[in-house]
Amino acid sequence: MEYKGYSINCKNGIMAIEGVKDFNLTHIFECGQCFRWIRQQDGSYNGIVKDKFVNVSLSNGILYIRNAEEQNFIDIWYEYFDLGTDYSKIKSVLEKDEIMKEAIKTGYGIRLLRQDFWEMLISFIISANNMIPRIMKTVDTLSVLKGGCIEANYNAYRFPEIHDLANATLEEIQQCKAGFRCKYIHQTSKLMYQEAITKEMLQSLDTDMARKELMKLPGVGPKVADCILLFSGIKFDVFPTDVWVKRVMEELYLKKESKLNEIQSFAKNQFGNLTGYAQQYLFYHARLNRIGMGK
DNA sequence: AAACAGGCTTGCC
DNA sequence: GGCAAGCCTGTT
């Protein structure tokens, strides 16, 4: 079938998508936005999205999604991989800045995945003062504990639904080894079950109000709130500032130690309403080249 | 009111 | 004993 400039062929559970541009799996999955994709020996990635366990690879400009069905291209994959957005256009705007030009050269194939809001909320609560490998392990353990098995051969479990965690005791949640963050997961899940905050609610608010609203949830501060808004595709004019982004901004742009709000306002001024995309290019660039690490 | 210091689970170094 | 995608609490 043909869909908005893409050509999709599916047989034997292998979906082949022609027409992808500005697309690199390593850049996408290792720029810090997702926790459920694992690199395989051959450079492909196994991952879990909703209740689908798939393998994706890119070869000769064709994106292959294994264990997938054609009907889910529009439902799931077109949106998930943000295939409706023209990243060439975004990059050409950001590239007017020489520093960003370098960062984009490093991560030219980054795309912002449009992930599940609830999953991002819990995942980024877990991310606080933590390391990416352990965040991935904790999210997976939580899924095994309270999600559901979707592919027994691969030990693949979907992320828990809101009610799965809202009905769990603190002791049960603590089995995922998220440490001091477990009580935040516990409390936030209960609030979410009462629909204290919904995605639709956040979409109807402006960015500042949406951030403020999210920060009412325990375990959600300014950095985590911005990550949630960006990675679930709710707001793109945010600039999640973690230690890496802080260091890269200080080293490449500000040339001095700077406060969080200085960095945020500088970014807004420098990148306009594309701060979210700029942050991803910078984060990937900084980590890959260990910028600001004294080496 | 706004800014800052100290503490926090866990596991790897 | 130090440290890691920050947040919360109590103190000025």
Short mmCIF file of C-alpha atoms (C1' of nucleotides) in Angstrom, two decimals:
data_model
loop_
_atom_site.label_atom_id
_atom_site.label_comp_id
_atom_site.label_asym_id
_atom_site.label_seq_id
_atom_site.Cartn_x
_atom_site.Cartn_y
_atom_site.Cartn_z
CA MET A 1 0.00 0.00 0.00
CA GLU A 2 0.93 3.65 -0.39
CA TYR A 3 0.57 6.17 2.41
CA LYS A 4 1.68 9.81 2.47
CA GLY A 5 4.83 9.32 0.44
CA TYR A 6 5.67 5.92 1.93
CA SER A 7 5.38 2.60 0.19
CA ILE A 8 4.57 -0.33 2.47
CA ASN A 9 4.85 -4.01 1.66
CA CYS A 10 4.13 -6.69 4.21
CA LYS A 11 4.54 -10.43 3.99
CA ASN A 12 5.33 -13.20 6.43
CA GLY A 13 5.15 -10.70 9.25
CA ILE A 14 7.89 -8.54 7.78
CA MET A 15 6.87 -5.00 6.97
CA ALA A 16 9.10 -3.12 4.53
CA ILE A 17 8.71 0.65 4.42
CA GLU A 18 10.24 2.60 1.57
CA GLY A 19 10.66 6.35 1.60
CA VAL A 20 12.12 6.99 5.05
CA LYS A 21 14.53 9.94 5.22
CA ASP A 22 16.52 11.48 8.07
CA PHE A 23 16.38 8.14 9.82
CA ASN A 24 19.12 6.27 11.72
CA LEU A 25 18.25 3.60 14.25
CA THR A 26 21.25 4.16 16.49
CA HIS A 27 20.60 7.89 16.60
CA ILE A 28 16.91 7.35 17.32
CA PHE A 29 17.24 4.69 19.99
CA GLU A 30 20.38 5.96 21.70
CA CYS A 31 19.68 9.65 21.97
CA GLY A 32 18.14 9.12 25.38
CA GLN A 33 14.44 9.26 24.66
CA CYS A 34 13.46 5.60 25.06
CA PHE A 35 14.24 2.69 27.35
CA ARG A 36 12.75 -0.37 25.69
CA TRP A 37 14.89 -0.90 22.60
CA ILE A 38 17.86 -3.25 22.75
CA ARG A 39 20.55 -3.39 20.12
CA GLN A 40 21.21 -6.79 18.55
CA GLN A 41 24.48 -8.18 17.23
CA ASP A 42 23.51 -7.37 13.63
CA GLY A 43 22.74 -3.72 14.41
CA SER A 44 18.98 -4.19 14.41
CA TYR A 45 16.91 -3.43 17.51
CA ASN A 46 14.35 -5.45 19.43
CA GLY A 47 11.75 -3.33 21.12
CA ILE A 48 8.37 -3.17 22.78
CA VAL A 49 5.70 -0.65 21.81
CA LYS A 50 2.26 -1.01 23.37
CA ASP A 51 1.61 -4.75 23.13
CA LYS A 52 3.88 -5.32 20.13
CA PHE A 53 7.29 -6.92 20.30
CA VAL A 54 9.18 -6.21 17.08
CA ASN A 55 12.60 -6.13 15.49
CA VAL A 56 13.52 -3.15 13.33
CA SER A 57 16.37 -2.74 10.91
CA LEU A 58 17.33 -0.36 8.15
CA SER A 59 18.96 -1.56 4.97
CA ASN A 60 19.41 0.26 1.67
CA GLY A 61 17.06 2.97 2.84
CA ILE A 62 14.27 0.50 3.58
CA LEU A 63 12.92 0.25 7.10
CA TYR A 64 12.00 -3.31 8.08
CA ILE A 65 9.73 -4.08 11.00
CA ARG A 66 9.57 -7.77 11.79
CA ASN A 67 6.68 -9.39 13.64
CA ALA A 68 4.39 -6.63 12.40
CA GLU A 69 1.14 -6.40 10.46
CA GLU A 70 0.36 -3.99 7.65
CA GLN A 71 -2.79 -2.70 9.35
CA ASN A 72 -0.66 -1.38 12.19
CA PHE A 73 1.44 0.85 9.97
CA ILE A 74 -0.97 3.75 10.24
CA ASP A 75 -2.27 2.88 13.74
CA ILE A 76 1.10 2.52 15.38
CA TRP A 77 4.30 2.82 13.40
CA TYR A 78 3.66 5.90 11.27
CA GLU A 79 2.94 7.91 14.38
CA TYR A 80 5.49 6.23 16.65
CA PHE A 81 8.39 6.97 14.33
CA ASP A 82 7.04 10.45 13.64
CA LEU A 83 7.00 9.72 9.90
CA GLY A 84 4.74 12.70 9.22
CA THR A 85 7.40 15.21 10.25
CA ASP A 86 9.95 16.63 7.80
CA TYR A 87 13.23 16.58 9.73
CA SER A 88 15.16 18.08 6.83
CA LYS A 89 13.18 21.23 7.34
CA ILE A 90 13.81 21.27 11.09
CA LYS A 91 17.53 20.66 10.62
CA SER A 92 17.88 23.37 8.00
CA VAL A 93 16.46 25.90 10.45
CA LEU A 94 18.64 24.78 13.37
CA GLU A 95 21.75 24.56 11.21
CA LYS A 96 22.01 28.31 10.91
CA ASP A 97 23.98 27.95 14.13
CA GLU A 98 27.50 26.49 13.61
CA ILE A 99 27.55 24.58 16.89
CA MET A 100 24.21 22.97 16.17
CA LYS A 101 25.47 22.14 12.71
CA GLU A 102 28.14 19.96 14.31
CA ALA A 103 25.66 18.33 16.66
CA ILE A 104 23.35 17.54 13.75
CA LYS A 105 26.25 16.07 11.82
CA THR A 106 26.70 13.64 14.72
CA GLY A 107 23.04 12.69 15.08
CA TYR A 108 21.65 13.43 11.63
CA GLY A 109 19.15 10.56 11.81
CA ILE A 110 17.49 11.43 15.10
CA ARG A 111 13.70 11.47 15.21
CA LEU A 112 11.53 12.22 18.23
CA LEU A 113 9.50 9.11 18.95
CA ARG A 114 5.88 9.69 19.91
CA GLN A 115 5.66 7.43 22.90
CA ASP A 116 2.92 6.61 25.36
CA PHE A 117 2.31 9.40 27.85
CA TRP A 118 1.74 7.16 30.87
CA GLU A 119 4.81 5.04 30.13
CA MET A 120 6.95 8.17 29.76
CA LEU A 121 5.64 9.54 33.05
CA ILE A 122 6.71 6.49 35.05
CA SER A 123 9.91 5.92 33.05
CA PHE A 124 11.19 9.43 33.64
CA ILE A 125 10.29 9.35 37.32
CA ILE A 126 12.61 6.34 37.41
CA SER A 127 15.27 8.30 35.51
CA ALA A 128 15.93 10.78 38.33
CA ASN A 129 19.52 10.58 39.62
CA ASN A 130 19.93 7.32 37.77
CA MET A 131 21.84 5.77 34.86
CA ILE A 132 20.41 4.70 31.52
CA PRO A 133 21.27 0.97 31.75
CA ARG A 134 19.64 0.74 35.16
CA ILE A 135 16.62 2.75 34.06
CA MET A 136 16.14 0.24 31.25
CA LYS A 137 16.47 -2.66 33.63
CA THR A 138 14.04 -1.14 36.13
CA VAL A 139 11.40 -0.39 33.46
CA ASP A 140 11.69 -3.95 32.20
CA THR A 141 11.43 -5.41 35.69
CA LEU A 142 8.35 -3.31 36.37
CA SER A 143 6.83 -4.63 33.15
CA VAL A 144 7.57 -8.23 34.12
CA LEU A 145 6.07 -7.64 37.55
CA LYS A 146 2.92 -5.78 36.60
CA GLY A 147 2.61 -5.73 32.80
CA GLY A 148 1.76 -8.78 30.70
CA CYS A 149 3.73 -11.26 28.67
CA ILE A 150 3.49 -10.63 24.94
CA GLU A 151 6.26 -12.90 23.59
CA ALA A 152 7.28 -15.71 25.90
CA ASN A 153 10.22 -16.80 23.74
CA TYR A 154 11.84 -13.41 24.14
CA ASN A 155 10.70 -12.65 27.70
CA ALA A 156 8.92 -9.60 26.32
CA TYR A 157 6.40 -7.88 28.56
CA ARG A 158 4.22 -4.87 27.79
CA PHE A 159 4.43 -1.86 30.08
CA PRO A 160 1.82 -1.97 32.89
CA GLU A 161 -1.47 -0.11 32.45
CA ILE A 162 -2.40 2.64 34.89
CA HIS A 163 -4.68 0.34 36.90
CA ASP A 164 -1.94 -2.29 37.09
CA LEU A 165 0.25 0.06 39.12
CA ALA A 166 -2.55 1.95 40.87
CA ASN A 167 -3.76 -1.32 42.37
CA ALA A 168 -0.30 -2.49 43.36
CA THR A 169 1.01 -2.10 46.89
CA LEU A 170 4.18 -0.14 47.61
CA GLU A 171 5.88 -3.40 48.56
CA GLU A 172 5.05 -4.88 45.15
CA ILE A 173 6.38 -1.84 43.32
CA GLN A 174 9.57 -1.94 45.37
CA GLN A 175 10.38 -5.26 43.75
CA CYS A 176 11.35 -3.34 40.60
CA LYS A 177 14.32 -1.92 42.56
CA ALA A 178 13.64 1.70 41.74
CA GLY A 179 14.69 2.56 45.28
CA PHE A 180 13.52 5.87 46.70
CA ARG A 181 11.54 6.48 43.49
CA CYS A 182 9.13 3.62 44.27
CA LYS A 183 6.99 5.75 46.54
CA TYR A 184 6.69 8.34 43.75
CA ILE A 185 5.58 5.66 41.30
CA HIS A 186 3.09 4.39 43.84
CA GLN A 187 1.58 7.80 44.61
CA THR A 188 1.62 9.06 41.05
CA SER A 189 -0.10 5.91 39.79
CA LYS A 190 -2.95 6.39 42.22
CA LEU A 191 -3.36 10.02 41.17
CA MET A 192 -3.31 9.02 37.50
CA TYR A 193 -5.96 6.38 38.12
CA GLN A 194 -8.17 9.18 39.41
CA GLU A 195 -7.38 11.05 36.18
CA ALA A 196 -5.75 13.89 38.09
CA ILE A 197 -3.88 14.53 34.84
CA THR A 198 -4.58 13.34 31.31
CA LYS A 199 -2.76 13.81 28.04
CA GLU A 200 -5.73 15.69 26.60
CA MET A 201 -5.62 18.07 29.57
CA LEU A 202 -1.94 18.84 28.95
CA GLN A 203 -2.47 19.32 25.22
CA SER A 204 -5.10 21.96 25.90
CA LEU A 205 -2.72 23.99 28.07
CA ASP A 206 0.20 26.15 27.00
CA THR A 207 3.66 24.73 27.62
CA ASP A 208 4.36 26.51 30.91
CA MET A 209 1.02 25.52 32.38
CA ALA A 210 1.38 21.94 31.19
CA ARG A 211 4.76 21.69 32.90
CA LYS A 212 3.34 23.17 36.09
CA GLU A 213 0.47 20.72 36.02
CA LEU A 214 2.76 17.71 35.58
CA MET A 215 4.96 18.88 38.44
CA LYS A 216 2.04 18.38 40.81
CA LEU A 217 2.75 14.67 40.55
CA PRO A 218 5.22 13.29 43.10
CA GLY A 219 8.60 12.54 41.57
CA VAL A 220 8.10 14.99 38.71
CA GLY A 221 10.31 18.09 38.74
CA PRO A 222 11.12 20.49 35.90
CA LYS A 223 13.53 18.20 34.04
CA VAL A 224 11.34 15.13 34.23
CA ALA A 225 8.27 17.15 33.24
CA ASP A 226 9.98 18.46 30.12
CA CYS A 227 11.08 14.96 29.12
CA ILE A 228 7.53 13.65 29.50
CA LEU A 229 6.06 16.49 27.42
CA LEU A 230 8.66 16.07 24.69
CA PHE A 231 8.84 12.31 24.41
CA SER A 232 5.11 11.74 24.39
CA GLY A 233 4.71 14.28 21.62
CA ILE A 234 2.72 16.79 23.66
CA LYS A 235 5.03 19.83 23.51
CA PHE A 236 8.11 20.46 21.40
CA ASP A 237 9.18 23.85 22.70
CA VAL A 238 10.69 22.44 25.91
CA PHE A 239 14.38 22.04 26.70
CA PRO A 240 14.96 19.21 29.18
CA THR A 241 18.15 20.23 30.94
CA ASP A 242 19.96 17.38 32.62
CA VAL A 243 23.60 17.32 33.64
CA TRP A 244 24.69 16.42 30.11
CA VAL A 245 22.75 19.19 28.41
CA LYS A 246 23.87 21.63 31.09
CA ARG A 247 27.51 20.74 30.50
CA VAL A 248 27.29 20.89 26.72
CA MET A 249 25.50 24.25 26.82
CA GLU A 250 28.06 25.69 29.22
CA GLU A 251 30.97 24.42 27.20
CA LEU A 252 29.79 25.17 23.67
CA TYR A 253 27.52 28.18 24.03
CA LEU A 254 27.61 30.05 27.33
CA LYS A 255 31.31 29.56 28.05
CA LYS A 256 30.69 29.74 31.79
CA GLU A 257 28.92 28.06 34.69
CA SER A 258 25.24 28.85 34.33
CA LYS A 259 22.03 28.45 36.25
CA LEU A 260 19.19 26.34 34.97
CA ASN A 261 17.00 29.29 34.06
CA GLU A 262 19.86 31.02 32.25
CA ILE A 263 20.31 27.94 30.10
CA GLN A 264 16.60 27.60 29.43
CA SER A 265 16.13 31.20 28.37
CA PHE A 266 19.26 31.08 26.25
CA ALA A 267 17.94 27.97 24.49
CA LYS A 268 14.57 29.54 23.86
CA ASN A 269 16.26 32.58 22.38
CA GLN A 270 18.68 30.51 20.31
CA PHE A 271 16.42 27.72 19.04
CA GLY A 272 12.98 29.34 19.10
CA ASN A 273 10.15 26.82 19.13
CA LEU A 274 12.51 24.01 18.07
CA THR A 275 14.17 23.66 21.48
CA GLY A 276 12.96 20.10 21.89
CA TYR A 277 14.65 18.93 18.70
CA ALA A 278 17.77 20.96 19.47
CA GLN A 279 18.03 19.30 22.87
CA GLN A 280 18.05 15.84 21.32
CA TYR A 281 20.83 16.66 18.85
CA LEU A 282 22.88 18.22 21.64
CA PHE A 283 22.33 15.39 24.10
CA TYR A 284 23.40 12.74 21.62
CA HIS A 285 26.38 14.82 20.47
CA ALA A 286 27.49 15.52 24.05
CA ARG A 287 27.32 11.92 25.21
CA LEU A 288 28.95 10.45 22.13
CA ASN A 289 31.87 12.87 22.29
CA ARG A 290 31.92 13.20 26.07
CA ILE A 291 31.69 16.96 25.77
CA GLY A 292 32.08 18.75 29.08
CA MET A 293 33.61 15.69 30.75
CA GLY A 294 37.09 17.12 30.82
CA LYS A 295 38.28 14.89 27.98
"C1'" DA B 1 9.37 34.27 48.19
"C1'" DA B 2 13.21 32.29 46.41
"C1'" DA B 3 17.54 29.86 46.80
"C1'" DC B 4 20.37 26.32 48.72
"C1'" DA B 5 22.19 22.00 51.16
"C1'" DG B 6 21.61 17.37 52.34
"C1'" DG B 7 19.50 12.94 51.77
"C1'" DC B 8 17.93 9.34 49.03
"C1'" DT B 9 17.73 3.24 46.74
"C1'" DT B 10 20.54 0.59 44.12
"C1'" DG B 11 24.45 -1.41 42.05
"C1'" DC B 12 28.79 -0.77 39.60
"C1'" DC B 13 33.39 1.11 40.03
"C1'" DG C 1 33.53 5.43 49.55
"C1'" DG C 2 32.11 7.77 45.09
"C1'" DC C 3 28.87 8.18 41.88
"C1'" DA C 4 24.54 8.38 38.46
"C1'" DA C 5 18.84 11.47 32.97
"C1'" DG C 6 16.83 14.91 39.89
"C1'" DC C 7 13.38 15.53 43.32
"C1'" DC C 8 11.84 16.44 48.00
"C1'" DT C 9 12.26 18.54 52.39
"C1'" DG C 10 13.78 21.75 55.68
"C1'" DT C 11 16.33 25.79 56.31
"C1'" DT C 12 17.83 30.52 55.43
#
